[in-house]
Structures are given as structure tokens and as C-alpha cells.
Amino acid sequence: MADAAASADKSIQVKLVLLGEAAVGKSSVVLRFVSNEFQANKEPTIGAAFLTQKCRLEDRVLRYEIWDTAGQERFHSLAPMYYRNAQAAVVVYDVTKAASLDKAKSWVKELQRQANPHIVIALAGNKVDLVNNAAASSSSTTEETSEDEPDDATATPAELAQAASGDGLRAVARDEAQAYATEAGLLFFETSAKTGEGIVELFTEIAKKIPIEHILASTRGGGANRPGGAASGSNAQGNVNLDANNQTPKNACNC
Amino acid sequence: MDEEYDVIVLGTGLTECILSGLLSVDGKKVLHMDRNDYYGGDSASLNLTQLYRKFRSDQPVPTDLGRDRDYAIDLIPKFIIASGELTKILVHTDVTRYLEFKQIAGSFVFREGKISKVPSTEMEAVRSPLMGLFEKRRAKNFFQFLQNWKDSDPATHQGIDLDKDSMKTVYEKFGLEPGTQDFIGHAMALYLDDDYITKPARATYDRIILYTSSMARYGKSPYIYPLYGLGELPQSFARLSAIYGGTYMLDKQVDEIVTDADGKFVGVRSGNETVKAKQVIGDPSYFGAGKRVDGGKMRVVEDGKVVRAICVLKHPIPGTDDADSAQIIIPQNQVGRRNDIYIAMVSSTHNVCAKDVYIAIVSTIVETDRPEMELAPGLALLGQIHDKFVSVTPLYTPTASGESDNIFITRSYDATSHFETVVEEVQDVWRRVTGGKPLVLKKREGGEGEQ
Ligand SMILES: Nc1nc2c(ncn2[C@@H]2O[C@H](COP(=O)(O)OP(=O)(O)O)[C@@H](O)[C@H]2O)c(=O)[nH]1
Ligand SMILES: [Mg+2]
């Protein structure tokens, strides 16, 4: 379904944001979804925190505009502007870190309080490869160690050794997270950005649940230049597009 | 936090956030901290809970104003001039992708007890109730003169030298009455007092042209405004900085600016940690705000005060044709003052308050020891005021340029009704921080790594 060749026509734009504690694998989940790759110890790409990916369903094509946090979650400094107007959110935790689920829950609360009331929220328990015996025993390297995540480092070498030995280091039971998600009205998946498990399903199920009619109704009239800025009927009259009027001097003057 | 940075930025006001965005794009390693748990510092937009925490911490948030989340009330009232310098920065840095803008519906001026639309073309001048028949003809000639002016064509100069002749000379040449001069100088050229009249006319000419070309751009007024309030502006530049590697820490106490024996900047201490950097940039509140700090140094001094009243209304401002947003200038001469009074009004159209609520901020530069009284002519135009939050804010200026000690302090947000002086400040600090390089904006390539 991650179909780059999908026709450019009629696709519906959906702003999707990632939330969750640092190092749970948010950027990796996006990278898997958008490019179908995984890079252990990937440095955050300078200048990149906005990706797009089409998602084709039977009856419609969505174009996700995926906003990554740009690292602003590390010291609890994510700007509300980031999740304002999002139509979908993936709240990620790390199945090997119990505290990361608590953080995920607080993000869900924040979204339910502040974000677009029609937002579709999915909870993703990532790094499930580490607790899945088959995958864990095949993972013999220590590539998951993250060196410079200041306060929320990922698995410690000891934990990784444990993982390599094939022992589960699961810290969040699947049933527990599922029960919470059901109660809070969230989609729920366990995922692995490393193996790809659950990733496509995650984004496809979100796509199915997006209230298309609502988005179409509120984007009618166009003119907005904010990606996904469709919520709350803001595109009525009076919106202005700054870029459109600025074509002439762009290259010429460099000012 | 044991890394070393190129620049530490203190305070997430708009000036600081634009600077850290631009510095990060330029490849500098930036650490940006704020003592508050929200972005924006003095240029934040607050919800009701935050507003009450700031102004009336002893009182519960009222329940009759609708949902807290619908509010984003600006602390500093300013609008963006459509063709102005801030717009250029927004477009060139591509942060427009995070923001949506709407027009401000009307630009008004107060004259002889009434408010009227500011005419911005010769056509509008002819129809304006601001002038009598003969004055309209004179104003029409004046606007035609401005619109036809070409530096290279002396025939369009009508004997005027914009760089030598004062604005007074120009007004006299066209025989414009004092009341007309008031709206031209204050509601179009946006001067806060009359000092400009005796200076060369060029600056005034430029400002009028900026006004009229901005007006021509979208039609209703020369101003635009970001949905969800002005506080969105610093947040977008903060994201720009973060995307280019900037590190953000909110809710972070800043305890000391650490300097060496020569007084040069070393780092910033928070609790018992000190983060080092080559330079520090910050707003005046991190540098003593007018008091002696760090071994008796006076790093910023007070340079006047602004009084602002945030007024919650349940109706549009009378006389504005029920505009959902407006700027009203009360020229100083009209009310016997030295400085203008200025009103900025926005509403739910801009997603800054609940439906049927209007937020009007009345402000002026303080001239007496009873500042709130000075706002009376502005408050009187609003009709019934549902609630009002008044504050008097000192304006601080740094005592040193920072070039000798690597401590670069920004100025407070002034009383002007727009962001042009904020951009001038950004350009000035940029020059000081980079050792004299002028700020050249480059278009971001490929726009945030879009695939
Ligand atoms: N084993 C494993 N490691 C992962 C997975 N997802 C991410 N990681 C690793 O966890 C660390 C943090 O990932 P990152 O995507 O940067 O997390 P973010 O801070 O939430 O964006 C990196 O070292 C990743 O390689 C996963 O599904 N399985
Ligand atoms: Mg990341």
C-alpha cells in the first residue's frame, strides 16, 4: 500500500504526527513506513522532519504528511503548534520500557485535551522484535545502543545481552496496553521498525479510520498553506497564502 | 549537558526564536532554554488558565467564556505587515508551512471623536469621510505624487528632494491640513509620535508605500495574522531551529550567566550544572531586567514603559462595520498626547478565542504616573468591556553591544503596532553575533527534506 506510484490526483492529505518519549523508535517507524528501511544508530537527519507517503485503500488514496518531532521531545519542549491540526497521531512507546507507556498515556491525554477533536490516535508498542524470541535470538549485535540520548537512553547493554540470549525483556504486557488502548478509544499495534512487523498495518488502519468526509468538508475552499491545516473550518474566507504572492523576487534578489 | 555549544539562547520570544532558527540553519550548534513551560516569553499567546496564572493567580478561571483550549491571547499586540520584513523572513525560511494566515479585516483611524477607515489610495481618499471636499482634492494630489514617484525621473519629483526636504515641506507643498497629516503620519506611516515631521521625507515615503503596497496585496487591510495567535510565530522558528539541530529546553531555571575574569561569557548555570558556549543571546529578563547583576553590572536599562490593556468583549468594536478584526490608531494630536494610542482586535475568526468573543488590546507609551488613565480614549471606543487585564511593562535596552564579552541582549518588544522593529532587532543582533555579517536570507533547499 505504500505506493509511490499512486496517481497524484484525488489523494486526501492527512497530517500525521508522531509522539512519545525519546528513543522509543518514532523516527525509525516513519523511516520503515516511508522508505522500508531501518538504520541502527541513525543520527537525526539535519533538515528533515517532514515526510510524505501515499497510502492506498480500496476506495481512496491518502497522502500522509508525517511530522517528526525534530528532537523537541527530548527535554519536554515539543511545541503545541506541532500537533495542532493533526488529523492522526501515532503515539509510540517501547515494549521493553514500562515508563515509556506512562509517557505515551500522558501524550494521549494532551491530544485529547488540545488537539483536533476528530483526531485518530494509534498507540504503537515498538521494538517488539526485542521480546519476540525468534527475532531476539537472531539479533546478535548491539546495534540498538543509542549513545547520546541524554535522558531516555534505549536498551542498556545488559538488557541487550539478555535480548540476545533469547530471554524476553518485555516490560509492557500486550494485554495491558491493549486494554488501555481500548478503554481510551485508540488503535493499537505492536510494531518493530527493525523487522517491519506491524508497520504497514498501523498506517493502513489509521487511514481506514480517518473521517474523510470531515476533512473534505473543512478543506473546501483551499488556500491554506499549512499542511493538514484543515481542522476547525479554518479555510473559510480570508485566508492568505504568503508564498503565492512572492514568486518574482525569490531567485532574483536573495534578500 | 556536558556538550559545548556555539550559542546559548535564553528566552523563546519571537526575536530569540528567529535568531536561533537562522543561526541553526547557518550551521551553528544552538541550545535554547526558557524558564517558562511554554514557548514565546513575552510574545506568547496564552490560554485562559495561563492568562489567569499570570495576571490573577488568586482567582479561579471563569467558566462563562467557553473552553480554555479555544483561547490564545497575545501578550503583545502586533500585526504582520503583508509586504513587510517579517513576511520575507517567514517565506524565505519556509516556516510558512507550519502556519496559516488570515487578513485583519480593517484599518481605522480616530479623528474628531469618530473612527473611519484609513484611505490608502487616491480613489479611497476621494471617498473618505475623513476630509472635506477641497482637502480631498489636495490629498488626491499627494497620493498621486507618491504613487508616481520614480527616483530616476526628476519630472515626477515636483521639486521635492525626499532625502533633503522634510516631511513638513512635503505636507506644506500639498497644503494638507493637520488632521490629514495625522492619519497619514500615524495610521499609514505608523509613526508613534510627530518627530518624523522635521526629518527628511524619504523614510515616511517608504513607510507609506509599504502600507499601500501591503494594502493592495490582499485587499481588506495591510495586515495579516497567524491563526491561533502570535505565539505560533516563535514556535515555528523554534521548530526550524530544532530541525537544523537546535536543542530545546523549556521549564529550565537559569541561575547565572557565568563569565571569566575579564567579564567574557563562559556559560550558563542552571542548578549545579554549567553549560558552556561561545556566545549567549537572550531577552532582558535573563540579564537583570534593569537591576544590577553578576558583580554589580547593569546589563540592561529601562527606556520607557508601555501600558497595555487586554480587553475581553462580547461584541465587535462599534463603528467598524462588525469587523472580525481591526487595527485602530488614535493619533496623539487627536487626544492631546505625545504618543499614539493603538488598538488591536482579533476574534474567533483567527482561532484565538471562543465564538462571539472579541479580544481587543489597547496600548500606548506611558507618559504620566497614572498609565491606565492614559488608555481611556481607546477604552472608550470599545463599548462595554466584559473583562480587562492591565499591565505596565518596562522597555529594556542593553547597555553594551556584546561584541566585547559575547553577551548579546535583545530589546523588549516596543509599542509599535507591527513587527518591523522586531526584524530590525534580529538583523542588528545577527550583525553583532556574526562579527559584522549582514543577514542574507537564503531559501531553504528542498524544503525540510521532503520526499
Ligand atoms: N530493536 C529495535 N530497535 C529499534 C526499533 N526502532 C528503533 N530502534 C532503535 O532505537 C533507537 C532510537 O530510535 P529512534 O527512531 O531514533 O527513536 P525516536 O527518538 O523515538 O525517534 C535507535 O537506536 C534505533 O535504531 C525497533 O523496532 N527495534
Ligand atoms: Mg526521532
XYZ file of C-alpha atoms and ligand atoms in Angstrom:
735
model
C 0.000 0.000 0.000
C 2.911 2.336 0.486
C 2.571 3.157 -3.124
C 4.737 5.875 -4.561
C 3.189 5.384 -7.959
C -0.293 6.184 -6.816
C -1.775 8.784 -9.074
C -1.286 12.294 -7.879
C -4.924 13.201 -8.373
C -7.633 12.984 -5.738
C -5.430 11.967 -2.818
C -6.574 13.299 0.515
C -3.980 14.996 2.649
C -3.713 13.919 6.231
C -1.382 15.498 8.747
C 0.038 12.795 10.979
C 2.274 13.495 13.963
C 4.500 11.199 15.998
C 4.626 11.460 19.733
C 6.330 9.550 22.503
C 9.389 9.521 24.675
C 12.785 9.990 23.083
C 14.401 6.828 21.682
C 11.284 4.669 21.548
C 11.697 4.491 17.775
C 9.407 7.183 16.352
C 11.761 8.242 13.584
C 12.565 4.616 12.831
C 8.883 3.757 12.472
C 8.483 6.554 9.931
C 11.598 5.557 8.060
C 10.326 1.984 7.824
C 6.963 3.169 6.570
C 8.264 5.711 4.085
C 11.440 4.044 2.768
C 11.082 0.498 4.050
C 14.456 0.628 5.713
C 15.944 0.516 9.177
C 19.172 2.112 10.307
C 20.515 1.214 13.703
C 22.013 4.216 15.493
C 20.741 6.563 12.911
C 21.668 10.156 13.631
C 18.732 12.519 13.277
C 18.831 13.891 9.752
C 19.555 17.574 9.825
C 16.940 19.499 7.954
C 14.478 16.629 7.692
C 11.463 16.220 9.891
C 8.713 16.206 7.364
C 7.976 13.288 5.084
C 5.130 12.327 2.835
C 3.812 8.924 1.916
C 0.781 7.817 -0.011
C -1.456 5.179 1.424
C -3.827 3.451 -0.968
C -7.002 1.881 0.312
C -9.639 0.129 -1.750
C -11.760 3.189 -2.207
C -9.414 6.088 -1.617
C -5.844 7.315 -1.587
C -4.493 9.221 1.396
C -1.375 11.280 1.335
C 0.166 11.321 4.760
C 2.172 14.374 5.691
C 4.199 12.952 8.508
C 5.719 15.344 11.016
C 8.541 14.069 13.160
C 9.412 15.760 16.437
C 12.797 17.154 15.369
C 14.035 16.009 18.776
C 11.992 18.591 20.666
C 10.501 15.866 22.884
C 13.855 15.178 24.485
C 13.592 17.895 27.095
C 9.822 18.092 27.148
C 9.833 21.022 24.742
C 7.535 19.950 21.955
C 5.601 22.994 20.774
C 1.786 22.718 20.743
C 1.991 24.054 17.198
C 3.441 20.647 16.280
C 0.295 18.653 16.981
C -2.206 21.408 16.348
C -4.493 20.442 13.491
C -3.123 16.921 13.193
C -5.721 14.521 11.840
C -3.812 11.486 13.015
C -1.244 10.745 15.685
C 0.929 7.729 16.340
C 1.883 7.608 19.999
C 4.841 5.292 20.364
C 6.221 3.500 23.410
C 8.934 0.906 23.768
C 7.684 -2.518 24.850
C 10.889 -3.002 26.835
C 10.441 0.193 28.885
C 7.457 0.444 31.182
C 7.929 4.158 31.787
C 7.584 4.863 28.085
C 3.961 3.677 28.231
C 3.248 6.191 31.001
C 4.682 8.927 28.810
C 2.563 7.679 25.914
C -0.528 7.891 28.092
C 0.243 11.472 29.021
C 0.582 12.336 25.320
C -2.769 10.745 24.615
C -4.284 12.879 27.345
C -2.692 16.012 25.942
C -4.004 15.218 22.451
C -7.487 14.552 23.740
C -7.414 17.864 25.565
C -5.734 20.097 22.972
C -5.816 18.577 19.520
C -8.409 18.436 16.793
C -11.428 16.602 18.296
C -11.674 14.278 15.275
C -8.066 13.140 15.532
C -7.378 9.417 15.037
C -4.869 8.202 17.592
C -2.935 4.953 17.365
C -0.806 3.508 20.129
C 2.266 1.627 18.920
C 4.293 -0.650 21.173
C 7.557 -0.607 19.268
C 10.710 -2.772 19.361
C 8.624 -5.880 19.626
C 11.481 -7.692 17.870
C 13.389 -7.473 21.139
C 10.799 -9.503 23.014
C 9.897 -11.858 20.271
C 12.083 -14.915 20.885
C 12.791 -15.769 17.290
C 13.771 -12.238 16.377
C 15.681 -11.614 19.557
C 17.913 -14.630 19.176
C 18.782 -13.670 15.633
C 19.730 -10.192 16.739
C 23.268 -10.839 17.830
C 24.687 -7.358 17.558
C 24.336 -4.461 19.944
C 23.268 -2.081 17.255
C 20.334 -0.762 19.237
C 22.508 1.079 21.705
C 21.974 4.745 21.404
C 24.867 6.765 22.622
C 23.772 10.284 23.014
C 20.181 10.254 24.047
C 20.683 12.238 27.244
C 17.858 11.258 29.494
C 15.935 8.455 27.937
C 18.517 6.096 26.556
C 17.325 2.959 24.891
C 18.131 -0.590 25.998
C 21.239 -0.902 28.119
C 23.981 -3.330 27.115
C 22.835 -5.654 29.892
C 19.333 -5.688 28.542
C 20.644 -6.310 25.082
C 22.683 -9.211 26.300
C 19.500 -10.518 27.779
C 17.779 -9.985 24.465
C 20.496 -11.777 22.612
C 20.162 -14.692 24.957
C 16.616 -15.018 23.733
C 15.061 -14.126 27.040
C 12.091 -11.811 26.883
C 12.751 -8.324 28.211
C 9.206 -7.349 27.744
C 8.261 -4.688 30.267
C 4.770 -3.957 28.988
C 2.361 -6.848 28.552
C 0.490 -6.795 25.289
C -2.834 -7.305 27.057
C -2.240 -4.428 29.399
C -1.531 -1.985 26.555
C -4.403 -3.370 24.500
C -6.796 -2.913 27.415
C -5.681 0.673 27.903
C -5.991 1.424 24.181
C -9.488 0.001 24.018
C -10.561 1.992 27.021
C -9.097 5.229 25.606
C -10.503 4.615 22.123
C -7.147 4.174 20.381
C -5.998 1.845 17.642
C -3.318 -0.462 18.968
C -0.430 -2.307 17.379
C 2.794 -3.845 18.449
C 5.437 -2.916 15.911
C 9.056 -3.310 15.013
C 10.734 -0.694 12.906
C 13.611 -3.124 12.702
C 11.761 -6.063 11.158
C 8.835 -4.119 9.734
C 6.317 -6.053 11.779
C 3.023 -4.211 12.228
C 4.141 -1.020 10.487
C 2.065 -1.153 7.333
C -0.965 -2.357 9.305
C -0.544 0.570 11.670
C -0.723 3.192 8.959
C -3.375 1.361 6.948
C -5.743 1.009 9.873
C -5.305 4.690 10.702
C -6.130 5.531 7.095
C -9.331 3.480 7.289
C -10.417 5.264 10.416
C -9.794 8.834 9.212
C -13.110 10.652 8.896
C -12.616 11.621 5.273
C -15.921 13.415 4.970
C -14.912 15.691 7.788
C -11.566 16.538 6.231
C -13.101 17.217 2.851
C -15.733 19.442 4.379
C -13.213 21.523 6.234
C -10.659 21.850 3.432
C -13.163 23.040 0.892
C -12.165 26.437 -0.396
C -8.471 25.602 -0.206
C -5.929 28.352 0.032
C -4.362 27.156 3.245
C -0.678 26.534 3.010
C -0.307 24.752 6.305
C -0.059 21.048 5.754
C -3.084 19.395 7.214
C -4.327 22.728 8.345
C -7.788 21.593 7.616
C -9.270 21.356 11.048
C -11.776 23.638 12.649
C -13.150 25.088 9.455
C -10.263 27.469 9.219
C -10.288 27.622 5.471
C -13.405 29.676 5.181
C -12.742 33.072 3.631
C -9.939 35.455 4.339
C -7.047 33.008 4.332
C -3.964 34.232 2.614
C -1.107 32.385 1.016
C 2.145 34.212 1.573
C 4.194 32.127 -0.825
C 1.899 32.565 -3.784
C 2.416 36.279 -3.900
C 6.117 36.083 -3.630
C 7.135 34.372 -6.826
C 9.017 37.118 -8.572
C 11.879 38.032 -6.290
C 12.552 34.541 -4.966
C 15.620 33.732 -7.036
C 16.488 37.136 -8.232
C 17.185 39.099 -5.100
C 18.263 36.667 -2.402
C 17.240 39.217 0.162
C 24.504 18.678 29.078
C 28.287 18.374 29.023
C 28.421 19.291 25.375
C 29.692 22.684 24.320
C 27.555 24.868 22.127
C 28.242 27.703 19.719
C 25.366 29.748 21.058
C 23.045 29.510 24.032
C 19.791 31.397 23.530
C 17.767 32.407 26.591
C 14.042 33.042 26.271
C 11.802 31.847 23.453
C 10.343 35.186 22.398
C 9.986 35.835 18.688
C 13.276 37.751 18.383
C 15.212 34.946 20.055
C 13.447 32.187 18.111
C 14.040 33.821 14.728
C 17.698 34.202 15.668
C 18.104 30.606 16.778
C 16.320 29.390 13.657
C 18.596 31.427 11.406
C 21.745 30.515 13.349
C 20.886 26.803 13.244
C 20.267 26.929 9.517
C 23.644 28.664 9.274
C 25.236 25.595 10.883
C 25.658 26.842 14.448
C 25.126 24.462 17.352
C 22.386 26.098 19.391
C 20.998 25.390 22.854
C 17.765 27.258 23.507
C 16.318 27.493 27.017
C 13.284 29.123 28.602
C 12.312 29.342 32.248
C 8.619 29.010 31.364
C 6.989 25.732 30.435
C 5.563 27.336 27.288
C 7.056 28.946 24.195
C 7.042 32.646 23.467
C 8.210 34.500 26.588
C 6.752 37.990 26.365
C 5.470 37.289 22.871
C 3.478 34.202 23.852
C -0.229 33.692 23.349
C -1.899 32.275 26.446
C -4.979 30.214 27.105
C -7.285 31.321 29.916
C -5.582 29.177 32.539
C -2.194 30.630 31.662
C -3.629 34.143 31.469
C -5.114 33.851 34.937
C -1.925 32.325 36.293
C -0.085 35.371 35.002
C -2.470 38.187 35.956
C -4.787 36.831 38.655
C -3.225 33.782 40.179
C -5.502 34.111 43.211
C -8.695 33.753 41.181
C -10.368 30.792 39.501
C -10.652 30.791 35.704
C -14.180 31.919 34.764
C -16.470 29.357 33.218
C -18.588 31.753 31.161
C -16.014 32.335 28.432
C -16.119 28.900 26.811
C -13.415 26.301 26.513
C -9.927 27.059 27.734
C -8.390 25.384 24.685
C -10.088 27.849 22.342
C -8.033 30.728 23.713
C -4.696 32.072 22.526
C -4.474 35.593 23.893
C -1.489 37.622 22.791
C 0.506 39.476 25.416
C 1.999 41.909 22.914
C -0.371 43.251 20.275
C 1.208 43.373 16.839
C 0.096 42.609 13.311
C 2.222 41.462 10.387
C 2.522 43.949 7.530
C 1.731 41.898 4.429
C 4.697 43.167 2.399
C 6.957 43.817 5.356
C 10.212 42.331 6.542
C 8.741 39.614 8.768
C 6.784 38.246 5.826
C 10.045 37.998 3.891
C 11.662 36.014 6.691
C 8.630 33.727 7.021
C 8.667 32.973 3.321
C 12.404 32.598 2.898
C 12.799 30.246 5.843
C 9.754 28.300 4.710
C 8.205 28.310 8.184
C 5.004 29.324 6.374
C 4.426 25.587 6.071
C 3.607 25.478 9.784
C 1.341 28.490 9.797
C -1.907 29.705 8.352
C -2.619 33.389 7.976
C -5.727 35.469 7.693
C -6.208 39.095 6.891
C -7.015 41.654 9.501
C -10.374 42.930 8.339
C -9.925 46.653 8.708
C -7.536 49.508 9.449
C -9.107 52.524 11.131
C -8.076 55.914 12.415
C -9.632 58.125 15.066
C -10.455 61.700 14.186
C -12.586 64.235 15.981
C -14.346 61.692 18.136
C -15.100 59.167 15.389
C -13.314 56.283 13.728
C -13.062 55.903 9.953
C -11.334 53.574 7.549
C -7.835 54.650 6.590
C -7.873 55.526 2.887
C -4.871 54.085 1.121
C -5.317 55.070 -2.497
C -6.270 58.298 -4.178
C -9.618 56.680 -5.003
C -10.312 55.909 -1.377
C -9.104 59.319 -0.345
C -11.729 60.850 -2.561
C -14.469 58.839 -0.877
C -13.169 59.161 2.676
C -15.306 60.943 5.281
C -12.038 61.969 6.923
C -11.693 65.027 4.687
C -13.729 67.861 3.278
C -14.124 68.433 -0.431
C -11.095 70.659 -1.012
C -8.896 68.650 1.277
C -9.810 65.517 -0.671
C -8.514 67.119 -3.833
C -5.260 68.059 -2.122
C -4.924 64.545 -0.641
C -5.536 63.051 -4.064
C -2.664 65.091 -5.485
C -0.464 63.993 -2.599
C -1.210 60.279 -3.152
C -0.675 60.636 -6.893
C 2.663 62.279 -6.228
C 3.730 59.341 -4.022
C 2.499 56.695 -6.399
C 4.144 58.247 -9.420
C 7.467 58.983 -7.739
C 10.456 57.494 -9.528
C 13.930 58.171 -8.188
C 15.326 58.171 -11.695
C 12.782 60.559 -13.160
C 13.090 64.147 -11.862
C 9.878 65.073 -13.661
C 7.996 63.041 -11.013
C 9.669 64.887 -8.141
C 7.746 68.163 -8.447
C 10.723 69.996 -6.991
C 10.907 67.799 -3.880
C 14.080 66.061 -2.749
C 12.984 63.193 -0.495
C 16.437 62.886 1.025
C 16.772 66.575 1.916
C 13.318 68.067 2.293
C 11.453 67.363 5.477
C 8.045 65.762 5.589
C 6.817 69.144 6.780
C 7.878 70.630 3.441
C 6.024 67.901 1.570
C 2.827 68.366 3.585
C 3.044 72.119 3.007
C 3.606 71.714 -0.697
C 0.301 69.868 -0.990
C -1.363 72.093 1.582
C -2.532 69.211 3.769
C -4.377 70.055 6.975
C -3.050 68.904 10.349
C -5.848 66.303 10.664
C -4.871 64.778 7.342
C -1.225 64.799 8.357
C -2.271 62.892 11.478
C -3.769 59.991 9.626
C -1.017 59.884 7.013
C 1.826 60.006 9.519
C 0.272 57.804 12.186
C -2.197 55.445 10.534
C -0.234 54.898 7.290
C 3.411 55.644 8.017
C 2.727 54.226 11.503
C 4.808 56.715 13.448
C 4.017 56.744 17.155
C 4.809 60.445 17.632
C 5.413 63.541 15.480
C 9.215 63.526 15.474
C 9.225 62.326 11.859
C 7.779 65.611 10.542
C 11.018 67.549 10.747
C 13.145 64.703 9.356
C 13.860 64.002 5.663
C 10.740 62.749 3.918
C 12.317 59.601 2.459
C 11.614 57.347 5.467
C 7.998 58.472 5.613
C 7.645 57.948 1.890
C 8.984 54.388 2.227
C 6.592 53.633 5.046
C 3.557 54.951 3.191
C 4.483 52.899 0.152
C 4.900 49.822 2.369
C 1.420 50.474 3.727
C -0.230 50.972 0.357
C 1.513 48.030 -1.308
C 0.591 45.782 1.633
C -2.961 47.021 1.383
C -3.023 46.204 -2.319
C -1.821 42.672 -1.664
C -4.901 41.130 -0.037
C -7.399 43.935 -0.058
C -9.035 44.429 3.318
C -6.146 45.851 5.304
C -2.363 45.860 5.041
C -2.145 43.377 7.921
C -2.174 39.635 8.272
C -2.301 37.494 11.382
C -1.484 33.848 12.139
C -4.319 31.548 13.148
C -4.066 30.519 16.815
C -2.300 33.718 17.754
C 1.090 35.363 17.523
C 2.578 32.717 19.803
C 2.631 30.416 16.778
C 5.419 32.523 15.270
C 8.153 31.765 17.831
C 7.105 28.111 17.874
C 7.591 27.791 14.131
C 11.054 29.306 14.233
C 11.888 27.033 17.180
C 10.916 24.053 15.055
C 13.079 25.381 12.238
C 15.981 25.550 14.670
C 15.304 22.043 16.033
C 15.176 20.602 12.539
C 18.618 22.063 11.976
C 19.948 20.505 15.156
C 18.945 23.075 17.780
C 18.326 21.672 21.269
C 15.274 22.939 23.169
C 14.697 23.022 26.908
C 11.608 24.619 28.376
C 10.817 24.932 32.081
C 14.533 25.305 32.749
C 15.716 27.574 35.526
C 18.552 29.887 34.513
C 20.516 30.840 37.616
C 23.632 32.590 36.428
C 25.452 33.949 33.423
C 28.964 32.694 34.104
C 31.828 34.934 32.988
C 35.618 34.715 33.234
C 37.990 37.119 34.956
C 37.735 39.571 32.035
C 33.942 39.503 32.130
C 33.702 37.439 28.961
C 30.916 34.907 28.618
C 31.719 31.337 29.640
C 28.423 29.569 30.128
C 25.015 29.436 31.734
C 24.462 27.857 35.146
C 21.234 26.053 35.942
C 21.252 24.485 39.410
C 24.709 22.969 39.739
C 25.208 22.357 36.042
C 27.007 24.865 33.832
C 26.639 24.604 30.066
C 29.375 26.250 28.085
C 29.115 28.106 24.830
C 30.973 30.717 22.832
C 28.136 33.218 22.895
C 24.874 33.883 24.639
C 21.826 35.690 23.261
C 18.832 36.429 25.423
C 15.973 38.695 26.318
C 16.445 41.318 29.053
C 14.657 39.261 31.703
C 17.636 36.891 31.798
C 20.076 39.740 32.361
C 18.770 41.507 35.402
C 15.914 43.397 33.745
C 17.123 46.789 34.905
C 18.799 45.638 38.123
C 22.486 45.168 38.807
C 23.596 41.584 38.300
C 26.715 39.452 38.049
C 29.068 41.505 40.168
C 27.305 44.862 40.020
C 26.966 45.150 36.267
C 23.999 46.908 34.794
C 23.428 44.920 31.634
C 20.095 46.440 30.603
C 18.470 49.766 31.389
C 14.893 50.892 31.266
C 13.976 53.089 28.358
C 10.309 53.962 28.897
C 7.256 51.888 29.677
C 4.274 50.587 27.739
C 0.808 50.183 29.227
C -1.413 47.523 27.691
C -4.987 46.548 28.484
C -6.177 43.181 27.200
C -9.950 43.598 26.929
C -12.433 40.783 26.525
C -15.504 41.943 24.595
C -18.693 40.157 23.704
C -19.309 42.247 20.604
C -17.278 43.708 17.731
C -15.920 47.227 18.167
C -18.647 49.791 17.406
C -18.117 51.716 14.188
C -16.015 49.042 12.476
C -18.860 47.521 10.434
C -18.762 44.493 12.735
C -15.240 43.679 11.569
C -13.961 40.374 12.983
C -10.593 42.058 13.446
C -9.254 45.578 13.249
C -6.494 47.988 13.978
C -7.440 51.429 15.254
C -4.879 54.193 15.584
C -5.617 57.186 17.780
C -3.075 59.800 16.679
C -1.544 61.619 19.645
C -2.685 65.071 18.499
C -6.291 63.941 18.461
C -6.250 63.297 22.204
C -3.596 65.742 23.351
C -0.791 63.271 23.891
C 2.780 62.847 22.751
C 2.333 59.189 21.765
C -0.430 57.431 19.865
C -2.873 55.026 21.432
C -3.309 51.888 19.467
C -5.992 49.173 19.463
C -5.556 45.694 18.009
C -8.615 43.454 17.883
C -8.904 39.793 16.855
C -11.582 37.160 17.387
C -12.658 33.572 16.817
C -12.075 34.023 13.081
C -8.408 33.826 13.987
C -8.894 30.918 16.397
C -7.797 32.950 19.388
C -10.991 32.855 21.450
C -14.416 31.303 21.706
C -17.138 32.233 19.267
C -18.775 35.639 19.889
C -15.846 36.809 21.977
C -13.523 39.578 20.763
C -10.112 40.339 22.199
C -9.014 43.962 21.924
C -5.679 45.177 23.257
C -5.315 48.888 23.881
C -1.776 50.157 24.353
C 0.403 53.235 24.454
C 3.732 54.507 25.695
C 3.407 55.686 29.292
C 3.641 59.484 29.721
C 2.297 60.016 33.252
C 2.261 58.272 36.610
C -1.312 57.074 36.005
C -0.797 54.847 32.978
C -4.178 53.133 32.914
C -5.900 56.520 32.690
C -3.899 57.253 29.578
C -5.708 54.428 27.786
C -9.129 55.961 28.446
C -9.713 57.363 24.911
C -9.010 53.892 23.499
C -11.082 52.019 26.059
C -13.967 54.386 25.384
C -14.184 53.153 21.783
C -14.743 49.542 22.758
C -18.268 49.680 24.123
C -18.956 47.503 27.133
C -15.829 45.735 28.349
C -16.532 42.285 29.730
C -13.149 41.924 31.416
C -9.813 43.694 31.366
C -6.208 42.775 32.201
C -3.933 45.782 32.521
C -0.153 45.645 32.664
C 2.644 48.189 32.638
C 5.819 46.828 31.079
C 9.224 48.485 31.158
C 11.114 48.553 27.862
C 14.710 47.476 28.296
C 17.731 48.243 26.146
C 21.127 46.578 26.558
C 23.989 48.744 27.822
C 26.555 47.027 25.614
C 26.654 45.594 22.106
C 28.038 42.253 23.291
C 30.971 42.312 20.904
C 33.498 42.552 23.741
C 32.021 39.975 26.135
C 29.947 37.706 23.849
C 26.789 38.565 25.761
C 24.141 39.717 23.295
C 20.967 41.061 24.798
C 17.851 41.800 22.790
C 15.481 44.703 23.343
C 11.975 44.430 24.767
C 9.018 44.451 22.367
C 8.184 48.082 21.689
C 4.866 49.862 21.375
C 4.697 49.748 17.568
C 1.705 48.006 16.056
C 3.701 45.715 13.775
C 6.835 43.553 13.588
C 9.131 45.739 11.513
C 11.210 46.792 14.515
C 11.447 43.175 15.679
C 13.060 42.292 12.367
C 15.399 45.283 12.622
C 16.406 43.960 16.020
C 17.017 40.479 14.588
C 19.185 41.977 11.854
C 21.096 44.059 14.356
C 21.766 41.179 16.759
C 22.714 38.949 13.833
C 25.297 41.511 12.734
C 26.734 41.753 16.240
C 26.808 37.993 16.821
C 28.444 37.192 13.490
C 31.024 39.936 13.728
C 29.530 42.257 11.161
C 27.912 39.982 8.613
C 24.663 41.374 7.256
C 21.737 38.966 7.392
C 21.238 37.412 3.974
C 18.243 35.127 3.759
C 18.565 32.080 1.604
C 15.669 29.934 0.565
C 15.788 26.582 2.333
C 16.657 23.967 -0.220
C 14.231 21.159 -0.886
C 12.056 22.313 1.984
C 12.696 20.250 5.096
C 13.869 17.128 3.330
C 10.533 16.406 1.792
C 10.495 13.142 -0.110
N 15.488 -3.428 18.121
C 14.847 -2.343 17.715
N 15.447 -1.133 17.809
C 14.761 -0.051 17.368
C 13.462 -0.145 16.828
N 13.054 1.084 16.489
C 14.060 1.934 16.796
N 15.097 1.245 17.326
C 16.357 1.816 17.796
O 16.073 2.663 18.907
C 16.873 3.834 18.869
C 16.006 5.081 18.849
O 15.261 5.124 17.638
P 14.716 6.491 17.037
O 13.910 6.120 15.831
O 15.796 7.476 16.870
O 13.757 6.928 18.232
P 12.993 8.345 18.453
O 13.844 9.154 19.359
O 11.712 7.939 19.108
O 12.793 8.959 17.114
C 17.748 3.714 17.635
O 18.989 3.203 18.026
C 17.005 2.723 16.771
O 17.874 2.012 15.932
C 12.875 -1.458 16.754
O 11.737 -1.638 16.310
N 13.605 -2.499 17.200
Mg 13.391 10.911 16.446
